[in-house]
Short mmCIF file of C-alpha atoms in Angstrom, two decimals:
data_model
loop_
_atom_site.label_atom_id
_atom_site.label_comp_id
_atom_site.label_asym_id
_atom_site.label_seq_id
_atom_site.Cartn_x
_atom_site.Cartn_y
_atom_site.Cartn_z
CA UNK A 1 -18.10 -46.17 -19.09
CA UNK A 2 -16.48 -45.25 -16.07
CA UNK A 3 -17.22 -41.85 -14.68
CA UNK A 4 -13.97 -40.26 -12.96
CA UNK A 5 -14.82 -38.80 -9.28
CA UNK A 6 -14.80 -35.16 -9.60
CA UNK A 7 -14.00 -32.75 -6.50
CA UNK A 8 -16.45 -29.97 -5.84
CA UNK A 9 -15.02 -26.86 -6.91
CA UNK A 10 -14.24 -24.12 -4.08
CA UNK A 11 -14.03 -20.33 -4.31
CA UNK A 12 -12.33 -18.19 -1.86
CA UNK A 13 -15.71 -16.66 -1.23
CA UNK A 14 -17.28 -20.42 -0.38
CA UNK A 15 -14.44 -21.28 1.72
CA UNK A 16 -14.92 -17.90 3.72
CA UNK A 17 -18.51 -18.51 3.87
CA UNK A 18 -17.78 -22.01 5.42
CA UNK A 19 -15.39 -20.47 7.76
CA UNK A 20 -18.28 -17.92 8.84
CA UNK A 21 -20.47 -20.62 9.76
CA UNK A 22 -17.87 -22.72 11.45
CA UNK A 23 -17.84 -25.61 9.00
CA UNK A 24 -14.82 -27.25 7.73
CA UNK A 25 -11.58 -27.29 7.50
CA UNK A 26 -11.92 -27.57 3.60
CA UNK A 27 -9.46 -30.17 2.38
CA UNK A 28 -8.10 -30.04 -1.26
CA UNK A 29 -6.35 -32.64 -3.40
CA UNK A 30 -2.73 -32.07 -4.03
CA UNK A 31 -3.18 -31.63 -7.69
CA UNK A 32 -6.37 -29.16 -7.55
CA UNK A 33 -6.23 -25.33 -7.74
CA UNK A 34 -5.99 -23.71 -4.15
CA UNK A 35 -8.72 -20.83 -4.32
CA UNK A 36 -6.46 -19.12 -1.74
CA UNK A 37 -3.56 -18.71 -4.11
CA UNK A 38 -3.36 -15.75 -6.36
CA UNK A 39 -3.79 -16.85 -10.19
CA UNK A 40 -0.94 -15.34 -11.16
CA UNK A 41 1.06 -17.56 -8.79
CA UNK A 42 0.19 -20.39 -10.39
CA UNK A 43 2.30 -22.66 -12.55
CA UNK A 44 1.17 -22.46 -16.11
CA UNK A 45 -0.61 -25.76 -17.16
CA UNK A 46 1.75 -28.11 -19.31
CA UNK A 47 5.09 -26.89 -17.75
CA UNK A 48 6.62 -30.05 -16.67
CA UNK A 49 6.87 -30.48 -12.60
CA UNK A 50 10.13 -30.83 -11.27
CA UNK A 51 10.59 -33.42 -8.69
CA UNK A 52 9.78 -31.91 -5.10
CA UNK A 53 9.75 -33.09 -1.56
CA UNK A 54 6.40 -34.92 -0.24
CA UNK A 55 4.36 -31.86 1.52
CA UNK A 56 1.78 -32.76 3.74
CA UNK A 57 -1.79 -31.14 3.26
CA UNK A 58 -2.65 -28.17 4.71
CA UNK A 59 -6.25 -27.40 5.40
CA UNK A 60 -7.67 -24.30 3.46
CA UNK A 61 -9.39 -23.11 6.63
CA UNK A 62 -6.23 -22.94 8.69
CA UNK A 63 -4.42 -20.84 5.98
CA UNK A 64 -7.40 -18.40 5.64
CA UNK A 65 -7.50 -17.93 9.41
CA UNK A 66 -3.77 -17.28 9.36
CA UNK A 67 -4.03 -14.77 6.45
CA UNK A 68 -6.91 -13.03 8.33
CA UNK A 69 -4.56 -12.47 11.48
CA UNK A 70 -1.90 -11.55 9.29
CA UNK A 71 0.65 -14.22 10.49
CA UNK A 72 0.71 -16.63 7.51
CA UNK A 73 2.73 -19.85 8.10
CA UNK A 74 6.48 -19.48 7.66
CA UNK A 75 7.93 -21.87 5.31
CA UNK A 76 10.42 -24.31 6.52
CA UNK A 77 13.84 -23.18 6.75
CA UNK A 78 15.23 -25.37 3.88
CA UNK A 79 12.56 -23.69 1.65
CA UNK A 80 13.22 -20.26 2.63
CA UNK A 81 16.95 -20.91 2.16
CA UNK A 82 16.32 -22.20 -1.49
CA UNK A 83 14.11 -19.03 -2.39
CA UNK A 84 16.84 -16.86 -1.22
CA UNK A 85 19.49 -18.62 -3.27
CA UNK A 86 17.20 -18.41 -6.27
CA UNK A 87 16.94 -14.65 -6.35
CA UNK A 88 18.66 -12.70 -9.13
CA UNK A 89 22.24 -11.39 -7.86
CA UNK A 90 21.36 -8.12 -9.69
CA UNK A 91 18.24 -7.72 -7.64
CA UNK A 92 17.82 -4.73 -5.43
CA UNK A 93 18.01 -5.37 -1.40
CA UNK A 94 14.58 -5.20 0.25
CA UNK A 95 13.95 -1.94 1.61
CA UNK A 96 12.26 -3.70 4.78
CA UNK A 97 15.81 -4.86 6.24
CA UNK A 98 18.21 -1.71 5.84
CA UNK A 99 21.55 -2.21 7.58
CA UNK A 100 21.70 -1.36 11.33
CA UNK A 101 23.82 1.37 12.19
CA UNK A 102 24.73 5.12 11.52
CA UNK A 103 27.10 6.23 9.19
CA UNK A 104 30.16 8.48 10.55
CA UNK A 105 28.50 11.36 8.39
CA UNK A 106 24.98 11.03 10.12
CA UNK A 107 26.66 10.60 13.83
CA UNK A 108 28.55 14.02 13.11
CA UNK A 109 25.70 15.97 12.06
CA UNK A 110 23.54 14.52 15.27
CA UNK A 111 26.49 15.47 17.71
CA UNK A 112 26.58 19.12 16.41
CA UNK A 113 22.96 19.60 15.55
CA UNK A 114 20.75 22.41 17.61
CA UNK A 115 17.27 21.29 18.61
CA UNK A 116 15.82 22.37 15.46
CA UNK A 117 18.35 20.73 13.22
CA UNK A 118 18.18 17.66 15.22
CA UNK A 119 14.40 17.61 14.85
CA UNK A 120 14.66 17.99 11.04
CA UNK A 121 17.44 15.57 10.49
CA UNK A 122 15.66 12.80 12.79
CA UNK A 123 12.72 12.77 10.29
CA UNK A 124 14.47 11.16 7.35
CA UNK A 125 16.35 8.49 9.58
CA UNK A 126 16.59 5.12 8.00
CA UNK A 127 19.07 3.54 10.44
CA UNK A 128 16.87 0.82 11.23
CA UNK A 129 14.20 -1.34 9.96
CA UNK A 130 11.50 0.70 11.27
CA UNK A 131 11.69 3.41 8.66
CA UNK A 132 10.42 1.10 6.28
CA UNK A 133 7.42 -0.48 8.59
CA UNK A 134 4.62 1.89 7.81
CA UNK A 135 6.15 4.57 9.56
CA UNK A 136 3.74 7.71 9.51
CA UNK A 137 5.93 9.98 11.50
CA UNK A 138 8.99 10.04 13.32
CA UNK A 139 7.86 10.90 17.42
CA UNK A 140 10.43 13.35 18.16
CA UNK A 141 9.34 14.96 21.53
CA UNK A 142 6.76 16.91 23.06
CA UNK A 143 8.19 20.18 24.21
CA UNK A 144 11.90 21.30 23.67
CA UNK A 145 14.71 23.14 25.76
CA UNK A 146 13.63 24.93 28.71
CA UNK A 147 11.72 22.48 31.26
CA UNK A 148 14.17 20.96 33.60
CA UNK A 149 12.05 17.71 34.14
CA UNK A 150 12.21 15.17 31.06
CA UNK A 151 9.74 12.25 31.25
CA UNK A 152 11.01 9.19 28.92
CA UNK A 153 8.77 6.63 27.76
CA UNK A 154 9.37 3.50 25.68
CA UNK A 155 8.12 3.83 22.04
CA UNK A 156 5.10 5.39 19.92
CA UNK A 157 1.84 3.90 19.58
CA UNK A 158 -0.56 4.09 17.00
CA UNK A 159 -2.09 7.52 17.87
CA UNK A 160 1.34 8.67 18.39
CA UNK A 161 2.50 7.61 15.05
CA UNK A 162 -0.15 9.37 13.22
CA UNK A 163 0.24 12.79 15.38
CA UNK A 164 3.89 12.66 15.53
CA UNK A 165 3.57 13.38 19.23
CA UNK A 166 4.60 11.17 22.14
CA UNK A 167 1.93 10.16 24.77
CA UNK A 168 -1.29 11.33 22.90
CA UNK A 169 -3.42 7.99 23.10
CA UNK A 170 -5.15 6.45 25.95
CA UNK A 171 -2.04 6.05 27.61
CA UNK A 172 -0.94 9.73 27.12
CA UNK A 173 -4.32 11.05 28.53
CA UNK A 174 -3.36 8.84 31.71
CA UNK A 175 0.24 10.57 31.78
CA UNK A 176 -1.25 14.03 31.48
CA UNK A 177 -3.46 13.33 34.35
CA UNK A 178 -0.64 12.11 36.42
CA UNK A 179 1.72 15.02 35.63
CA UNK A 180 -1.65 17.13 36.32
CA UNK A 181 -1.81 15.76 40.04
CA UNK A 182 1.53 17.38 40.82
CA UNK A 183 0.59 20.77 38.92
CA UNK A 184 2.90 19.77 35.95
CA UNK A 185 1.81 20.94 32.70
CA UNK A 186 3.10 19.33 29.61
CA UNK A 187 5.67 21.47 27.43
CA UNK A 188 5.28 24.37 30.10
CA UNK A 189 6.89 22.05 32.98
CA UNK A 190 8.40 19.12 31.52
CA UNK A 191 9.44 17.62 27.98
CA UNK A 192 8.40 14.21 27.07
CA UNK A 193 10.53 11.78 24.83
CA UNK A 194 10.61 8.25 23.95
CA UNK A 195 13.26 5.47 23.66
CA UNK A 196 12.09 4.95 20.10
CA UNK A 197 10.99 7.81 17.94
CA UNK A 198 9.27 5.49 15.30
CA UNK A 199 6.38 2.77 16.09
CA UNK A 200 7.27 -0.92 16.22
CA UNK A 201 4.80 -3.04 14.46
CA UNK A 202 1.74 -3.85 16.16
CA UNK A 203 3.16 -2.00 19.36
CA UNK A 204 5.76 -5.08 19.91
CA UNK A 205 8.82 -4.40 22.29
CA UNK A 206 11.66 -2.58 21.08
CA UNK A 207 14.53 -4.48 19.57
CA UNK A 208 18.06 -4.13 20.77
CA UNK A 209 19.28 -2.84 17.35
CA UNK A 210 16.37 -0.23 17.32
CA UNK A 211 17.27 0.92 20.82
CA UNK A 212 20.90 1.26 19.58
CA UNK A 213 20.26 3.30 16.68
CA UNK A 214 17.37 5.61 18.48
CA UNK A 215 20.00 5.84 21.42
CA UNK A 216 22.20 8.42 19.40
CA UNK A 217 19.12 10.69 19.13
CA UNK A 218 17.87 10.29 22.78
CA UNK A 219 21.51 11.12 23.76
CA UNK A 220 21.81 14.32 21.97
CA UNK A 221 18.32 15.20 22.82
CA UNK A 222 19.33 15.03 26.67
CA UNK A 223 22.67 17.09 25.86
CA UNK A 224 20.38 19.82 24.71
CA UNK A 225 17.84 19.71 27.09
CA UNK A 226 20.11 19.42 30.18
CA UNK A 227 17.55 18.12 32.46
CA UNK A 228 17.98 18.27 36.17
CA UNK A 229 15.35 15.33 36.79
CA UNK A 230 14.49 12.42 34.75
CA UNK A 231 10.94 10.52 35.22
CA UNK A 232 11.10 7.22 33.50
CA UNK A 233 8.14 5.30 32.53
CA UNK A 234 8.42 1.60 31.68
CA UNK A 235 11.01 -1.11 31.25
CA UNK A 236 12.91 -0.07 28.11
CA UNK A 237 13.12 3.62 29.52
CA UNK A 238 14.60 2.51 32.62
CA UNK A 239 17.19 -0.05 31.07
CA UNK A 240 18.36 2.57 28.63
CA UNK A 241 18.67 5.20 31.13
CA UNK A 242 19.56 3.41 34.49
CA UNK A 243 21.54 0.28 32.96
CA UNK A 244 20.73 -1.90 35.68
CA UNK A 245 23.24 -4.70 36.13
CA UNK A 246 20.39 -7.40 36.01
CA UNK A 247 18.99 -7.68 32.53
CA UNK A 248 16.10 -9.34 33.82
CA UNK A 249 15.25 -6.65 36.59
CA UNK A 250 11.67 -6.14 37.49
CA UNK A 251 10.08 -2.49 37.81
CA UNK A 252 8.70 -3.24 40.92
CA UNK A 253 12.33 -3.55 42.16
CA UNK A 254 13.56 -0.69 40.63
CA UNK A 255 10.70 1.81 41.55
CA UNK A 256 10.60 3.23 45.21
CA UNK A 257 13.65 5.05 45.23
CA UNK A 258 15.49 7.78 43.71
CA UNK A 259 18.57 6.68 41.48
CA UNK A 260 21.26 8.59 39.86
CA UNK A 261 21.30 8.70 35.96
CA UNK A 262 24.52 9.51 34.13
CA UNK A 263 23.73 11.66 31.14
CA UNK A 264 25.73 11.95 28.32
CA UNK A 265 27.19 15.14 29.19
CA UNK A 266 28.74 13.23 32.08
CA UNK A 267 26.25 14.88 35.01
CA UNK A 268 24.34 12.81 37.37
CA UNK A 269 20.96 13.55 37.84
CA UNK A 270 18.11 12.06 40.17
CA UNK A 271 15.78 9.89 38.27
CA UNK A 272 12.44 7.89 39.44
CA UNK A 273 11.44 4.79 37.90
CA UNK A 274 7.58 3.99 37.37
CA UNK A 275 5.21 1.81 35.51
CA UNK A 276 4.40 2.83 32.00
CA UNK A 277 1.03 4.15 31.66
CA UNK A 278 -0.11 1.37 29.40
CA UNK A 279 0.50 -1.07 32.15
CA UNK A 280 -1.44 0.83 34.59
CA UNK A 281 -4.40 0.84 32.21
CA UNK A 282 -4.20 -3.08 32.16
CA UNK A 283 -3.46 -3.26 35.59
CA UNK A 284 -5.65 -0.44 37.44
CA UNK A 285 -4.26 -1.79 41.35
CA UNK A 286 -0.99 -0.73 40.27
CA UNK A 287 -2.12 2.73 40.13
CA UNK A 288 -1.70 3.48 43.78
CA UNK A 289 2.08 2.59 43.28
CA UNK A 290 2.05 4.87 40.60
CA UNK A 291 0.76 7.74 43.05
CA UNK A 292 3.85 6.92 45.35
CA UNK A 293 6.02 7.14 42.63
CA UNK A 294 4.91 10.76 41.83
CA UNK A 295 5.29 11.89 45.43
CA UNK A 296 8.95 10.36 44.92
CA UNK A 297 9.23 12.35 41.88
CA UNK A 298 7.97 15.78 43.69
CA UNK A 299 10.62 14.92 46.21
CA UNK A 300 13.38 14.69 43.78
CA UNK A 301 12.35 17.66 42.32
CA UNK A 302 12.61 19.56 45.55
CA UNK A 303 16.05 17.87 46.03
CA UNK A 304 17.52 19.42 42.42
CA UNK A 305 16.15 22.63 43.56
CA UNK A 306 13.21 22.57 41.07
CA UNK A 307 10.02 24.32 42.16
CA UNK A 308 6.60 22.83 41.43
CA UNK A 309 4.09 25.04 40.09
CA UNK A 310 1.43 26.38 42.62
CA UNK A 311 -2.06 25.23 41.63
CA UNK A 312 -4.56 27.81 41.42
CA UNK A 313 -7.59 27.64 43.82
CA UNK A 314 -11.10 28.10 42.63
CA UNK A 315 -13.93 28.76 44.81
CA UNK A 316 -17.38 27.68 43.79
#
């Protein structure tokens, strides 16, 4: 009697244990059950198998590692196209990819809204895909109309998304310290905005369509704030408001001088470009250049007729 060779049965737990011990990868026979695939996704037994292109074996350990990092391998383009064409024509569209752009009605509301109405309106924005990517809060601003210095950053991070306030994480603490070095207090002496109002997944760079959508909110904010000086922190704040001709510009070449930024109301106001505080946390050596930018901001404020607060002296 001949005895068939049986492959040892692996469970998800055993594969994870082998992976933790640095053993493997675990290779599975083509017809065996893959423990990393949910049971409900398996083809019922007895159903005839349609011919399919021969696929190369993939080590289970590699799939497990990808699953842990959240970046599962992408199917070939032909397979993704087949899955799309097989979808039911009556199935609803995926909410994670809403149409980019704003309706004429929404644009009209933005153009006529006051500060409070604009903030309320922004909380329900679904103009780009960020609204469906785990957003906790729309990060509208820190402060409102009054101060004539406006600080513009790039996009909210995890802590900003949780609190709904820009620059409250580690980079926010650094920005607060930078402003304090000039005697400036958040909300009292300046308003802080971001180019994007929602956090990009994993803090990735803003996408062009997201900048276009959020640009309507930013433009109306600037119309209402009527700033006399702008302090632009990071590449996307600089590109959005200074619009350099070279799309591949470097911040090092943009900083060091006072620019003129064109506001939505047609005015031109002095603007100082600097590194984003998150970059300064990664590159402490650049903090000396950021200090130079702060001194330039002080000069720009004086040029615009803005008086810096007088710091109180305390004698111990």
